[in-house]
PDB file of C-alpha atoms and ligand atoms in Angstrom:
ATOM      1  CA  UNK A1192     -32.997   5.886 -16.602  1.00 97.00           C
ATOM      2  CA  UNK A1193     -31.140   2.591 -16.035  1.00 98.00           C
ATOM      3  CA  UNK A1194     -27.195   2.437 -14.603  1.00 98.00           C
ATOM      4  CA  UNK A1195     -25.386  -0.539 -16.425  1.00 98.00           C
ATOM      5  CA  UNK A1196     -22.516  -0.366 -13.679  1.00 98.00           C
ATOM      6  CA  UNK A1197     -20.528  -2.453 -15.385  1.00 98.00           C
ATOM      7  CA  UNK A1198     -19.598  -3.379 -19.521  1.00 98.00           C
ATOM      8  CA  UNK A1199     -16.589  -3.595 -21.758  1.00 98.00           C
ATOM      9  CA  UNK A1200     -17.510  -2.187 -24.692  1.00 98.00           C
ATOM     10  CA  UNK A1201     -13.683  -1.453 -25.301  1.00 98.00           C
ATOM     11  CA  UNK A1202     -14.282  -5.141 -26.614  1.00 98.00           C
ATOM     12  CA  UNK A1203     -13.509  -5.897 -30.277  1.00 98.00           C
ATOM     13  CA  UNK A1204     -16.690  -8.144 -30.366  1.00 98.00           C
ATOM     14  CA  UNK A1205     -18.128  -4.303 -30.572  1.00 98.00           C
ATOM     15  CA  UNK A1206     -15.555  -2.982 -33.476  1.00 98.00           C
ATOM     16  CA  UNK A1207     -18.198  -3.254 -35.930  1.00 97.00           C
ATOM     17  CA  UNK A1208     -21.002  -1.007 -34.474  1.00 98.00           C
ATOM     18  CA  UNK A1209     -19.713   0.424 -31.384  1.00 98.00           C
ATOM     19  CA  UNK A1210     -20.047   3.935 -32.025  1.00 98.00           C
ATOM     20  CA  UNK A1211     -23.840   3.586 -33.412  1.00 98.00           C
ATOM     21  CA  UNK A1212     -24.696   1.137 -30.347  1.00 98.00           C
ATOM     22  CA  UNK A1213     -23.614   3.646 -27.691  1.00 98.00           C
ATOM     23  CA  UNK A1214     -25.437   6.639 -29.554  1.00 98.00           C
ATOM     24  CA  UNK A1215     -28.362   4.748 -29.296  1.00 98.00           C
ATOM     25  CA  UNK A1216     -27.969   4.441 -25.460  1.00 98.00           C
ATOM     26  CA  UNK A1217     -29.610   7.257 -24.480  1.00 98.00           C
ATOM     27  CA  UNK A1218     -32.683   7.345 -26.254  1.00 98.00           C
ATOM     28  CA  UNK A1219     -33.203   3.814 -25.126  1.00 98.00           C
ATOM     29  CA  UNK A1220     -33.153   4.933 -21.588  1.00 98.00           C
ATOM     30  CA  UNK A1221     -29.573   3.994 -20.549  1.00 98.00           C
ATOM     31  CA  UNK A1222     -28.116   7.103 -18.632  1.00 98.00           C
ATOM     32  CA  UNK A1223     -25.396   5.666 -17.150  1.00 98.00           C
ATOM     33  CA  UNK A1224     -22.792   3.230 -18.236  1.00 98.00           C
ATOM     34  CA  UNK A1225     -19.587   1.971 -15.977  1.00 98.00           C
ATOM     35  CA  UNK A1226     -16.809   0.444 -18.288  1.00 98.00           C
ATOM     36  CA  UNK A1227     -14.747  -1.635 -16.019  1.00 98.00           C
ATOM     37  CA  UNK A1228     -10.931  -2.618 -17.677  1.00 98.00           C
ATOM     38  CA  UNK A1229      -9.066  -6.022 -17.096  1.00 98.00           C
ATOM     39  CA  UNK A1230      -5.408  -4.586 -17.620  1.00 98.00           C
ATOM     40  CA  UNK A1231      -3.163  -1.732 -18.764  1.00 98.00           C
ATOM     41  CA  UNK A1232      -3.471  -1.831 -22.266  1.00 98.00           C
ATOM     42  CA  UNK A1233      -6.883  -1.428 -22.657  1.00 98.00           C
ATOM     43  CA  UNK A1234      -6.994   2.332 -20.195  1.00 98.00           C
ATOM     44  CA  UNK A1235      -5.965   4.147 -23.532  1.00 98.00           C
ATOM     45  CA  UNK A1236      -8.879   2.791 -24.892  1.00 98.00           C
ATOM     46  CA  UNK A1237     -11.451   3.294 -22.349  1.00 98.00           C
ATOM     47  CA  UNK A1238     -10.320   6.458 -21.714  1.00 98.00           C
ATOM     48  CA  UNK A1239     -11.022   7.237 -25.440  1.00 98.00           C
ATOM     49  CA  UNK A1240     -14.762   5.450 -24.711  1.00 98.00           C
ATOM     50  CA  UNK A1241     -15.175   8.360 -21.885  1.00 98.00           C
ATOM     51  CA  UNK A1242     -13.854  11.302 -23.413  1.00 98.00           C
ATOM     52  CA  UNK A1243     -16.526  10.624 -26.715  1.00 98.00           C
ATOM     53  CA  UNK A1244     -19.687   9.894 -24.764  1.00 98.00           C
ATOM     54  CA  UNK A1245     -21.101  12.095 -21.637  1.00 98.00           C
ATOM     55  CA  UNK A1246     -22.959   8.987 -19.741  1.00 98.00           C
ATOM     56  CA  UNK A1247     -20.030   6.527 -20.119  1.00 98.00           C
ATOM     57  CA  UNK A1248     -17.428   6.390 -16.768  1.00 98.00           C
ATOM     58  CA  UNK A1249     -14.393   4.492 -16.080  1.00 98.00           C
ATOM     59  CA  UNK A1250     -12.246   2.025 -13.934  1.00 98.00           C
ATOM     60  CA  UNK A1251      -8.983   1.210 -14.059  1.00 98.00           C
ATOM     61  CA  UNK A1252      -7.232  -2.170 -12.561  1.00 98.00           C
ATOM     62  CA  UNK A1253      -6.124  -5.405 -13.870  1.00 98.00           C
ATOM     63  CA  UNK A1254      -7.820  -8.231 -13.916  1.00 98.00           C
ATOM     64  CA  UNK A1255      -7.057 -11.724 -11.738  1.00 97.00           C
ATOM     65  CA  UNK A1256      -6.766 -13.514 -15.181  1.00 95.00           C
ATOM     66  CA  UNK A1257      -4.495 -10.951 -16.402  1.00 96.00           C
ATOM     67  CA  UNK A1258      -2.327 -11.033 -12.790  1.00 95.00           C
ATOM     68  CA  UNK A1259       1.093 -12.144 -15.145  1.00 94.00           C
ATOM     69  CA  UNK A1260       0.425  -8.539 -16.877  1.00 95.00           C
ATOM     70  CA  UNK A1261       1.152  -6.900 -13.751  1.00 96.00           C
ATOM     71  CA  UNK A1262       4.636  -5.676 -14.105  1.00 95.00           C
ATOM     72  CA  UNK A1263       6.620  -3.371 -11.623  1.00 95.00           C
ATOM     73  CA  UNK A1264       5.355  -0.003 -11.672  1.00 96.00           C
ATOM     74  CA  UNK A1265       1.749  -1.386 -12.365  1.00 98.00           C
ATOM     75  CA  UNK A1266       0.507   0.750  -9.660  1.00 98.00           C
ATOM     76  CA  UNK A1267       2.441   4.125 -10.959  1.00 98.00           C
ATOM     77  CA  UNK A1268       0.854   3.599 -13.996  1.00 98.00           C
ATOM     78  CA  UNK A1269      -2.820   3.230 -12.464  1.00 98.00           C
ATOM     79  CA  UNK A1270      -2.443   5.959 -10.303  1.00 98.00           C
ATOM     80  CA  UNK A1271      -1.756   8.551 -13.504  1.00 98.00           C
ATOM     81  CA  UNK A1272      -3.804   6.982 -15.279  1.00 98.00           C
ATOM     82  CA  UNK A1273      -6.750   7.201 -12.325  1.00 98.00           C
ATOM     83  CA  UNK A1274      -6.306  11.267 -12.268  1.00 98.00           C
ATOM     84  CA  UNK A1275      -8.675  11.367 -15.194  1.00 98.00           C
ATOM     85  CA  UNK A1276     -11.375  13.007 -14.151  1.00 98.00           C
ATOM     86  CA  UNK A1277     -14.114  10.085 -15.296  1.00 98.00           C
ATOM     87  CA  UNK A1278     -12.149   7.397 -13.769  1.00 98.00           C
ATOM     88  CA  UNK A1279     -14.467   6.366 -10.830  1.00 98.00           C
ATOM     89  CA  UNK A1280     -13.082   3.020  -9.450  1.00 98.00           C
ATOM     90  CA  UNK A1281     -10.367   0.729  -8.953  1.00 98.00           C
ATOM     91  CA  UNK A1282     -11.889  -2.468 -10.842  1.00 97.00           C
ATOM     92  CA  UNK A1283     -11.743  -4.991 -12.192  1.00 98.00           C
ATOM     93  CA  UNK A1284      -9.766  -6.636  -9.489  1.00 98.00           C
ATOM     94  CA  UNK A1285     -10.030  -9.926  -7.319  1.00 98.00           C
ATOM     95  CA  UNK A1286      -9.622 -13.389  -7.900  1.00 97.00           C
ATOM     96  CA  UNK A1287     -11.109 -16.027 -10.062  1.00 96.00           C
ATOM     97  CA  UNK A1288     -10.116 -20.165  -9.395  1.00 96.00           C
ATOM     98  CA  UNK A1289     -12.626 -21.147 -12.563  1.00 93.00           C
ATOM     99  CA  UNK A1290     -10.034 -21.001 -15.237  1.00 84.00           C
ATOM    100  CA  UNK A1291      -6.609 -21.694 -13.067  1.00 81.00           C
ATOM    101  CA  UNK A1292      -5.407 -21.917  -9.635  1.00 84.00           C
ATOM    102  CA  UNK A1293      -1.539 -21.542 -11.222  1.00 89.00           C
ATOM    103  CA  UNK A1294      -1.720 -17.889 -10.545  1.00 93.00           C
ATOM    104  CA  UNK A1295      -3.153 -18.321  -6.758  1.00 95.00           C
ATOM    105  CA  UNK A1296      -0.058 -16.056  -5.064  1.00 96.00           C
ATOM    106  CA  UNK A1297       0.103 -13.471  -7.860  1.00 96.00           C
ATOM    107  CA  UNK A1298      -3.770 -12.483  -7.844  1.00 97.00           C
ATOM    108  CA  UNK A1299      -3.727 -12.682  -4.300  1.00 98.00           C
ATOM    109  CA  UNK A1300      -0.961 -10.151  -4.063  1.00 98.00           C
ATOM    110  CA  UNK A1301      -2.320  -7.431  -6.298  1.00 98.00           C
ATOM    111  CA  UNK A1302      -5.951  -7.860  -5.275  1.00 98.00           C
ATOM    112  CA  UNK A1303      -4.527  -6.513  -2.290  1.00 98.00           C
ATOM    113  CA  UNK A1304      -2.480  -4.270  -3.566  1.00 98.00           C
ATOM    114  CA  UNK A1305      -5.260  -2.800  -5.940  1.00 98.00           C
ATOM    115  CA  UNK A1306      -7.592  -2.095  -2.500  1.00 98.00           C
ATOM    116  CA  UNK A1307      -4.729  -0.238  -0.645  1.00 98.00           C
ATOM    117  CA  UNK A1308      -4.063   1.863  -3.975  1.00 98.00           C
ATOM    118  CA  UNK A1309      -7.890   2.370  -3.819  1.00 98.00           C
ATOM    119  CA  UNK A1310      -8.130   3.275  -0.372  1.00 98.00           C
ATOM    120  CA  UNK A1311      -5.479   5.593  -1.147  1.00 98.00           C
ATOM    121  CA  UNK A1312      -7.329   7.774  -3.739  1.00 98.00           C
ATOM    122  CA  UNK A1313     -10.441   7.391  -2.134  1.00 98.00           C
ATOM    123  CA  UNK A1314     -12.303   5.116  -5.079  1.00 98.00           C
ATOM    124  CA  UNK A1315     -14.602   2.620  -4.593  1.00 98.00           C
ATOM    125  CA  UNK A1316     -13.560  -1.052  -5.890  1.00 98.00           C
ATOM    126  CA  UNK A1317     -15.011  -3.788  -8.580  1.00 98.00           C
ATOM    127  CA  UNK A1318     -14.810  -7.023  -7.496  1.00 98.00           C
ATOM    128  CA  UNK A1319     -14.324 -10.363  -9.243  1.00 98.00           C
ATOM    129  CA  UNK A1320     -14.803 -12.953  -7.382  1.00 97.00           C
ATOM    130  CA  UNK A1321     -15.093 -16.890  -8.963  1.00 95.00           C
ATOM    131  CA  UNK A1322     -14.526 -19.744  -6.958  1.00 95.00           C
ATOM    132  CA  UNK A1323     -13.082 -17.803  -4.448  1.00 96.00           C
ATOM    133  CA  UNK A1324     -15.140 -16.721  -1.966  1.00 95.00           C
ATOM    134  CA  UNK A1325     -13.331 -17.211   1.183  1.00 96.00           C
ATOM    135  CA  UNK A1326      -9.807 -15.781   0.154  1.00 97.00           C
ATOM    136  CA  UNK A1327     -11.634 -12.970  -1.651  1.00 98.00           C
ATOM    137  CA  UNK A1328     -13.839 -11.513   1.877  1.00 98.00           C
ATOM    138  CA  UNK A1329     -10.521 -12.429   3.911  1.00 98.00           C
ATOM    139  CA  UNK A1330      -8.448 -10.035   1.583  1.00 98.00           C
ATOM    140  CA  UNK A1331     -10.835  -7.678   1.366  1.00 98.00           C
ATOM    141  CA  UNK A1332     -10.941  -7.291   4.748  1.00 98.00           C
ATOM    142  CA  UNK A1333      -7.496  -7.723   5.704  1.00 98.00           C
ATOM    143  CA  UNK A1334      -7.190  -4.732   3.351  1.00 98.00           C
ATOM    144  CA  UNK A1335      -9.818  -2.790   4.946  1.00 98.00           C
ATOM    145  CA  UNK A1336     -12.107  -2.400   1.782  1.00 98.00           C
ATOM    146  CA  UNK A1337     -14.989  -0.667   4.114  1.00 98.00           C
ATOM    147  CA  UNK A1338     -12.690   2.493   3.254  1.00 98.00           C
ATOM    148  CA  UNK A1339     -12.924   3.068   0.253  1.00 98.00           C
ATOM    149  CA  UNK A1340     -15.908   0.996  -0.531  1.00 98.00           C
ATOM    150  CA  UNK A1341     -17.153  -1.070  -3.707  1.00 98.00           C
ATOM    151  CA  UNK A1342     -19.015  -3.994  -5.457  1.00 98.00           C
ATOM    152  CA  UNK A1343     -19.470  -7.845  -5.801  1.00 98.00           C
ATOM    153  CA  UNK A1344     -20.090  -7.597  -9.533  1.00 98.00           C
ATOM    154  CA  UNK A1345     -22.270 -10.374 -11.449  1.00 96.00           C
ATOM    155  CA  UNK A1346     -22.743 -11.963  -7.907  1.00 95.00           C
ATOM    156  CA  UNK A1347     -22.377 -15.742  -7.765  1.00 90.00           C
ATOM    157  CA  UNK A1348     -22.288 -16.022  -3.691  1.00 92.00           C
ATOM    158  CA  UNK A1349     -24.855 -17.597  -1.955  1.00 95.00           C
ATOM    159  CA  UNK A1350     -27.342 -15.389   0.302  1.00 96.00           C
ATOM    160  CA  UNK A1351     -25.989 -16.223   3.480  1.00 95.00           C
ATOM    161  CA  UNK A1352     -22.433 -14.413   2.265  1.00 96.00           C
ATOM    162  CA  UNK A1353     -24.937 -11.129   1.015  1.00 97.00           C
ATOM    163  CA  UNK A1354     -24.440  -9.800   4.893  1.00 95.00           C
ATOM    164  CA  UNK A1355     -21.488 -10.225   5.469  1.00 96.00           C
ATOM    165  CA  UNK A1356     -20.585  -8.378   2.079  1.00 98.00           C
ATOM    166  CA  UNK A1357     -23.042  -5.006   2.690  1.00 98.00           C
ATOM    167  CA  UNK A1358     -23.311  -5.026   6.739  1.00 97.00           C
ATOM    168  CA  UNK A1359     -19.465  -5.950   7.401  1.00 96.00           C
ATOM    169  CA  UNK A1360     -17.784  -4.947   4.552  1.00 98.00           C
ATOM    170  CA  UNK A1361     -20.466  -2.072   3.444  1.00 97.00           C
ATOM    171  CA  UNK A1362     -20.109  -2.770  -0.045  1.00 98.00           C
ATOM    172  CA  UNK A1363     -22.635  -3.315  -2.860  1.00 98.00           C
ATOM    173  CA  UNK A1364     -23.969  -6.252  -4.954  1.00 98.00           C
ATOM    174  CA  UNK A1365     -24.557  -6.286  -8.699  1.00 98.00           C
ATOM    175  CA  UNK A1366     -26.694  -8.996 -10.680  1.00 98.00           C
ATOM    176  CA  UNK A1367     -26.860  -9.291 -14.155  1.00 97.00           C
ATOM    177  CA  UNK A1368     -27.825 -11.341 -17.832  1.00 96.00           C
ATOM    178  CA  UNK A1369     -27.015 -14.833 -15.434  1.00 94.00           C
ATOM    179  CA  UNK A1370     -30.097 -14.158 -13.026  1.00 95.00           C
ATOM    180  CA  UNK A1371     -32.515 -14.839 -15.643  1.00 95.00           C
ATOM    181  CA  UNK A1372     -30.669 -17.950 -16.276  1.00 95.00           C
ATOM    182  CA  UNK A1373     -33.607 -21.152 -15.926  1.00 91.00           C
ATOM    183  CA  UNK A1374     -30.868 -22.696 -13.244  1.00 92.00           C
ATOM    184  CA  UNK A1375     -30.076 -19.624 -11.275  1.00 92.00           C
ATOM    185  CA  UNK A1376     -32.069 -20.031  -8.651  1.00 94.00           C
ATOM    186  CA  UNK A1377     -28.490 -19.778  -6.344  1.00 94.00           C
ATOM    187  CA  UNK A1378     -28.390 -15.998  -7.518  1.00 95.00           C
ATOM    188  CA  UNK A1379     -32.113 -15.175  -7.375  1.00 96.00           C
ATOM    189  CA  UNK A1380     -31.608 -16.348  -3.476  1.00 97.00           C
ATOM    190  CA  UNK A1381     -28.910 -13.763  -3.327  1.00 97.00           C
ATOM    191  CA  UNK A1382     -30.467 -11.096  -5.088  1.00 98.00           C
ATOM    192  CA  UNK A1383     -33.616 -11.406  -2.814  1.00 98.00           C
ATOM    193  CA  UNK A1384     -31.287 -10.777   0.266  1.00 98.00           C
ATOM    194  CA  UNK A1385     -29.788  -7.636  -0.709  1.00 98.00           C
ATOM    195  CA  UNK A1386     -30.347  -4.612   1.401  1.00 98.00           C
ATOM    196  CA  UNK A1387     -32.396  -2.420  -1.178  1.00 98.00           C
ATOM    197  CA  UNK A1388     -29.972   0.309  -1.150  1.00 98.00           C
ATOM    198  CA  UNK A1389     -27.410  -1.730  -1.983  1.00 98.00           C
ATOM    199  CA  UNK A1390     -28.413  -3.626  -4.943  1.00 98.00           C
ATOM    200  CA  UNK A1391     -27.174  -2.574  -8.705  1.00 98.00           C
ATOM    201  CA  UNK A1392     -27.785  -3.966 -11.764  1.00 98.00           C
ATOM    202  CA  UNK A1393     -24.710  -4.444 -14.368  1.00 98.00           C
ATOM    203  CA  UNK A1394     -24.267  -6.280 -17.653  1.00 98.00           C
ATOM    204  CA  UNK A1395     -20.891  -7.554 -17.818  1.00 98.00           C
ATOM    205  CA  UNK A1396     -21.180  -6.745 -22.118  1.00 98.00           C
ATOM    206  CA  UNK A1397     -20.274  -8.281 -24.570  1.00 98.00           C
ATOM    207  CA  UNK A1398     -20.223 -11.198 -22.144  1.00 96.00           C
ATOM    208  CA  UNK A1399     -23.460 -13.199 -20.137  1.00 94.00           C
ATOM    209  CA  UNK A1400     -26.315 -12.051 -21.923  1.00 95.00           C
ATOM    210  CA  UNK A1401     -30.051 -12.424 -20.422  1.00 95.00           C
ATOM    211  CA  UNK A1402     -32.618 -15.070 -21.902  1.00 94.00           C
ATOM    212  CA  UNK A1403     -33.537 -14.896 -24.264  1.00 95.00           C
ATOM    213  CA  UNK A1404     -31.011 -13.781 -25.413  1.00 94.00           C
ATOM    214  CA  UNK A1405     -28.195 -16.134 -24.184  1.00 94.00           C
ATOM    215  CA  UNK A1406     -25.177 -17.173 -26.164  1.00 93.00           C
ATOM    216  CA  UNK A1407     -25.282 -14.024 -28.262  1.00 96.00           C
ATOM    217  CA  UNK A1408     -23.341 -10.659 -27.513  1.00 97.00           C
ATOM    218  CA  UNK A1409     -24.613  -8.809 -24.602  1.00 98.00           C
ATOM    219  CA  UNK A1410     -25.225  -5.079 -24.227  1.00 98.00           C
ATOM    220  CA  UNK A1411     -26.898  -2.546 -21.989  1.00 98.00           C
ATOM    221  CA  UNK A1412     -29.725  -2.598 -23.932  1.00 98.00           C
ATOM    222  CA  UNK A1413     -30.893  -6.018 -22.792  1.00 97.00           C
ATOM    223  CA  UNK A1414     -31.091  -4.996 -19.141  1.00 98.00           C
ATOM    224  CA  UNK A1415     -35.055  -4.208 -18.964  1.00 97.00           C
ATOM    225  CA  UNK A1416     -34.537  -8.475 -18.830  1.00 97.00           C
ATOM    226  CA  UNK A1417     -32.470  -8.439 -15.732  1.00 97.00           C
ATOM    227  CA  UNK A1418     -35.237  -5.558 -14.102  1.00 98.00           C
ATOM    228  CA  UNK A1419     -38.058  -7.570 -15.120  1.00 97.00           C
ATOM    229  CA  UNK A1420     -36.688 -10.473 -13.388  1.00 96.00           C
ATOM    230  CA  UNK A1421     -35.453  -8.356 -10.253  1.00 97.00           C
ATOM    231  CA  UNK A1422     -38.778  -7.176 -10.449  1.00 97.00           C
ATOM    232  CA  UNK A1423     -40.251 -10.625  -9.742  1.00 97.00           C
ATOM    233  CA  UNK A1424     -37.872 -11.352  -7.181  1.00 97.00           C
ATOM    234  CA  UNK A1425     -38.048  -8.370  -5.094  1.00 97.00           C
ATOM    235  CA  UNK A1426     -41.931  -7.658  -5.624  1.00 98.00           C
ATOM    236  CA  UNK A1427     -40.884  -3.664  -6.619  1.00 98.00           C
ATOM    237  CA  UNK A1428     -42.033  -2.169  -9.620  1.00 98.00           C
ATOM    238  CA  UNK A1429     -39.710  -2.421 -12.603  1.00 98.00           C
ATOM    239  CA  UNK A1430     -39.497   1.482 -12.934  1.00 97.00           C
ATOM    240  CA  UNK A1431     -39.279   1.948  -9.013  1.00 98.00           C
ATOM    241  CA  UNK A1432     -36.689  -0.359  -9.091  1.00 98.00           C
ATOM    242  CA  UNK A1433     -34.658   1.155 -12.139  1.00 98.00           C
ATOM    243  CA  UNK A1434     -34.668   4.413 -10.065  1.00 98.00           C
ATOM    244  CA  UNK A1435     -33.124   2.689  -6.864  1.00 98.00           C
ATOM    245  CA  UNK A1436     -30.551   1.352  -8.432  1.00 98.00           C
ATOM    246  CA  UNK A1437     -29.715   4.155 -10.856  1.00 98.00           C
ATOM    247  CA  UNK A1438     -29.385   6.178  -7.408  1.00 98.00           C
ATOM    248  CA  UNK A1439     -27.381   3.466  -5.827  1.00 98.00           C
ATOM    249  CA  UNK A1440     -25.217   3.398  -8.648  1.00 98.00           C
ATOM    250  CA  UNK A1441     -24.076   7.633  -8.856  1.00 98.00           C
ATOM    251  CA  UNK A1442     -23.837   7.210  -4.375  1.00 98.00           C
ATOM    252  CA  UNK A1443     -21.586   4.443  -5.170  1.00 98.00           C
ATOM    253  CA  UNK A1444     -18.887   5.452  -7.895  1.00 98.00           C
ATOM    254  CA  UNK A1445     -19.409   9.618  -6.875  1.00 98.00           C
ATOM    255  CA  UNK A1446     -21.205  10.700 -10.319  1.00 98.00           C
TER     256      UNK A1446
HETATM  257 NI1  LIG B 267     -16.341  -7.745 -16.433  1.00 88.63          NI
END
C-alpha cells in the first residue's frame, strides 16, 4: 500500500469527481492519504474529507502565502480545531520567497508560532520551504522543531542540507511528481541522501504532477511514477520501497 503524505483534494480543481476519485483509492493500492490545509477556511472542509473516507488524515495550519489570513486568535482556532481525532499535524506552515518577499516578517512570525503550538500538542509539522532555506532551518530550530518532529515536503534543498534536516533537526523528507522532472537532477541528489527511514513520498495534488503526466491535475494515483523513479535512484525495489515509506509515513504522523 502506498502513503501519499501529502494532497489537497479539498481543491475545487477536484469538485467534479472528487468523491468517485477517492473511492477508487483503495483498490488502486493507496492506503493512506495526508491532506495538508493552507488556512482556516478550508479545516471545515477537510475535516468533512476525513470524517467520509477511513484512509484520509488531516493537518491543520496556514499557509506562508496565506500569512495576511492569520488574524488574532488564529491559534485558538487551530487548537479546537486540532482536537479532532484525525488531525495528525500542524502543516502546512513555513515560508516561501518564490511568489513575494512583502510578507517576510509576517510568515516568519507564525512559522514560529505554528511549531511552538505544535510542540505544544505534541504533532509533528509540514514544512514549506521555497527560497528560503536558511531562515526556514534557523526558525525551525530556534523553535526547537526536534520536539515535536515533522517534514520537508516536495523537497527542493540540495543534499548537503538533507543532514542537517534528519540528523539535527530529526525530521523527515518527502519527494514528489517534480523528481521525475527531466531537469531535476538537484532533487534526485537529495533524494539519494536521505536516511532510508526517513524518506516519504507525497503528491502535493492537484498541483506538480509526475511525467508524463506534467501540466495536468495531479493525484495519488500517479505516484507508482515518483516510486519508479525513487526506485532508480535508491537501487530498492519499487514494492520494498512502497513498504518503507508507507511505515515511515504512520511512525511519523502517529496512525
Ligand atoms: Ni501543498
Amino acid at each position: 500500500m502506498i502513503f501519499d503524505t501529502h494532497a489537497h483534494y479539498n481543491d475545487e480543481k477536484f469538485e467534479d469527481d472528487r468523491d468517485t476519485l477517492l473511492a477508487s483509492m483503495p483498490e488502486n493500492g493507496i492506503g493512506l492519504i495526508m491532506n495538508a490545509c493552507s488556512n482556516l477556511g478550508e479545516i471545515p472542509d477537510i475535516l468533512a474529507l476525513c470524517d467520509k473516507y477511513p484512509f484520509i488524515y488531516g493537518a491543520v495550519g496556514i499557509h506562508p502565502e496565506d500569512a495576511e489570513t492569520a488574524e488574532d486568535g488564529y491559534l485558538d482556532a487551530l487548537r479546537e480545531y486540532s482536537k479532532h481525532p484525525k488531525i495528525k499535524a500542524i502543516g502546512e506552515i513555513g515560508l516561501d520567497y518564490y511568489w513575494t518577499t512583502d510578507t517576510k516578517e509576517e510568515q516568519q512570525r507564525i512559522l514560529g508560532e505554528q511549531v511552538d503550538l505544535a510542540r505544544e500538542l505534541g504533532l509533528p509539522v509540514i514544512i514549506h520551504d521555497r527560497e528560503a532555506h536558511g531562515d526556514t532551518l534557523r526558525i525551525l530550530k530556534e523553535h526547537k522543531v526536534w520536539e515535536c518532529g515533522g517534514v520537508f515536503h516536495c523537497y527542493s534543498g540540495s543534499a548537503e542540507m538533507v543532514k542537517e534536516i534528519t540528523d539535527k533537526l530529526g525530521m523527515y523528507i518527502a519527494f514528489g511528481g517534480s523528481l521525475t522532472f527531466k531537469n531535476a537532477v538537484k532533487p534526485r541528489e537529495a533524494a539519494a541522501a536521505v536516511p532510508i527511514e526517513r524518506l516519504l513520498i507525497e503528491t502535493d495534488s492537484p498541483y506538480l504532477a509526475p511525467v508524463p503526466y506534467r501540466g495536468k491535475r495531479n493525484s495519488s494515483l500517479y505516484l507508482p511514477r515518483v516510486i519508479s523513479q525513487l526506485s532508480e535512484i535508491r537501487g530498492i525495489a519499487a514494492d520494498e520501497l512502497e513498504r518503507i515509506t508507507y511505515e515511515n509515513g504512520k511512525r511519523l504522523f502517529g496512525i
